[in-house]
Amino acid sequence: MRGKHFGMRATHGVRFLPSKSHRGGVRRVDLHSHTTVSDGTLSPTALVEAAKATGLVALAVTDHDSLGALPEARVAGARLGVEIVAGVELSVTHTGG
């Protein structure tokens, strides 16, 4: 199942975890998202707000080559009750054999 793209160019997936609530069901988390710190179109705050609006309980912020969005995302996550998971996509170059 694919998640909403929140206006981002990069593809990300939604993972489903068993709910710890007494009602059963699932808790939705997104383990791959980008903000305007790299190639996303939403600010860290707007991304967390969009995640909350679609029912996510956790969001991994995985911008390219930067952890710069994490402080803002964590503030928004704390305010909205969305767990922020730190991540990063690193660009690497291999030279040699």
Tab-separated table of C-alpha atoms in Angstrom:
chain	number	residue	atom	x	y	z
A	1	MET	CA	0.000	0.000	0.000
A	2	ARG	CA	1.337	3.428	-0.864
A	3	GLY	CA	1.028	6.509	1.286
A	4	LYS	CA	0.209	10.049	0.298
A	5	HIS	CA	3.139	11.884	-1.166
A	6	PHE	CA	2.596	15.125	0.794
A	7	GLY	CA	3.720	17.030	-2.296
A	8	MET	CA	7.151	15.412	-2.338
A	9	ARG	CA	8.971	14.203	-5.420
A	10	ALA	CA	10.548	11.222	-3.686
A	11	THR	CA	8.510	8.062	-3.290
A	12	HIS	CA	7.914	6.814	0.226
A	13	GLY	CA	5.921	3.975	1.691
A	14	VAL	CA	3.547	3.612	4.577
A	15	ARG	CA	4.206	0.774	7.003
A	16	PHE	CA	1.519	-0.716	9.203
A	17	LEU	CA	2.171	-1.785	12.794
A	18	PRO	CA	-0.197	-3.601	15.158
A	19	SER	CA	-2.059	-1.144	17.325
A	20	LYS	CA	-1.531	-1.130	21.067
A	21	SER	CA	-4.965	0.341	21.559
A	22	HIS	CA	-7.748	-1.712	23.103
A	23	ARG	CA	-9.713	-1.359	19.888
A	24	GLY	CA	-7.222	-3.191	17.675
A	25	GLY	CA	-6.538	-1.918	14.198
A	26	VAL	CA	-3.285	-0.521	12.867
A	27	ARG	CA	-0.990	2.403	13.538
A	28	ARG	CA	0.344	4.021	10.374
A	29	VAL	CA	3.932	5.217	10.056
A	30	ASP	CA	5.898	6.635	7.131
A	31	LEU	CA	9.567	5.647	7.082
A	32	HIS	CA	10.689	7.785	4.117
A	33	SER	CA	9.888	11.477	3.664
A	34	HIS	CA	11.615	14.611	2.398
A	35	THR	CA	11.194	18.279	3.328
A	36	THR	CA	12.253	21.538	1.702
A	37	VAL	CA	15.675	20.963	3.299
A	38	SER	CA	16.313	18.649	0.337
A	39	ASP	CA	13.941	17.922	-2.546
A	40	GLY	CA	10.556	17.949	-0.780
A	41	THR	CA	7.972	20.683	-1.254
A	42	LEU	CA	6.762	21.008	2.357
A	43	SER	CA	8.558	22.586	5.275
A	44	PRO	CA	9.330	20.263	8.195
A	45	THR	CA	6.370	21.667	10.153
A	46	ALA	CA	3.971	21.390	7.208
A	47	LEU	CA	5.123	17.818	6.556
A	48	VAL	CA	4.424	16.774	10.159
A	49	GLU	CA	1.043	18.519	10.015
A	50	ALA	CA	0.191	16.617	6.820
A	51	ALA	CA	1.304	13.361	8.422
A	52	LYS	CA	-0.946	13.993	11.424
A	53	ALA	CA	-3.862	14.925	9.172
A	54	THR	CA	-3.627	11.564	7.382
A	55	GLY	CA	-3.486	9.593	10.619
A	56	LEU	CA	0.215	8.786	10.891
A	57	VAL	CA	1.586	8.210	14.400
A	58	ALA	CA	5.259	8.320	13.372
A	59	LEU	CA	7.230	9.922	10.566
A	60	ALA	CA	10.838	9.377	9.526
A	61	VAL	CA	12.364	12.545	8.084
A	62	THR	CA	14.958	11.299	5.596
A	63	ASP	CA	16.178	14.286	3.598
A	64	HIS	CA	19.119	13.986	1.221
A	65	ASP	CA	22.506	14.588	2.875
A	66	SER	CA	21.072	16.642	5.749
A	67	LEU	CA	19.630	16.341	9.239
A	68	GLY	CA	18.702	20.031	9.159
A	69	ALA	CA	14.933	19.478	9.227
A	70	LEU	CA	14.956	17.440	12.429
A	71	PRO	CA	14.843	20.224	15.055
A	72	GLU	CA	11.785	21.859	13.463
A	73	ALA	CA	10.130	18.498	12.756
A	74	ARG	CA	10.637	17.370	16.361
A	75	VAL	CA	9.011	20.538	17.709
A	76	ALA	CA	6.025	20.015	15.410
A	77	GLY	CA	5.900	16.309	16.257
A	78	ALA	CA	5.868	16.993	19.996
A	79	ARG	CA	3.078	19.539	19.539
A	80	LEU	CA	0.973	17.211	17.377
A	81	GLY	CA	1.739	13.842	18.946
A	82	VAL	CA	3.629	12.453	15.944
A	83	GLU	CA	6.839	10.569	16.723
A	84	ILE	CA	9.724	11.837	14.589
A	85	VAL	CA	12.333	9.281	13.539
A	86	ALA	CA	15.725	10.625	12.455
A	87	GLY	CA	16.984	9.445	9.096
A	88	VAL	CA	19.039	10.592	6.140
A	89	GLU	CA	19.685	9.578	2.536
A	90	LEU	CA	23.411	9.872	1.928
A	91	SER	CA	24.962	10.556	-1.449
A	92	VAL	CA	28.088	8.485	-1.939
A	93	THR	CA	30.623	8.121	-4.697
A	94	HIS	CA	32.710	5.026	-5.192
A	95	THR	CA	36.016	5.422	-6.944
A	96	GLY	CA	38.338	2.572	-7.697
A	97	GLY	CA	37.823	-1.097	-8.266
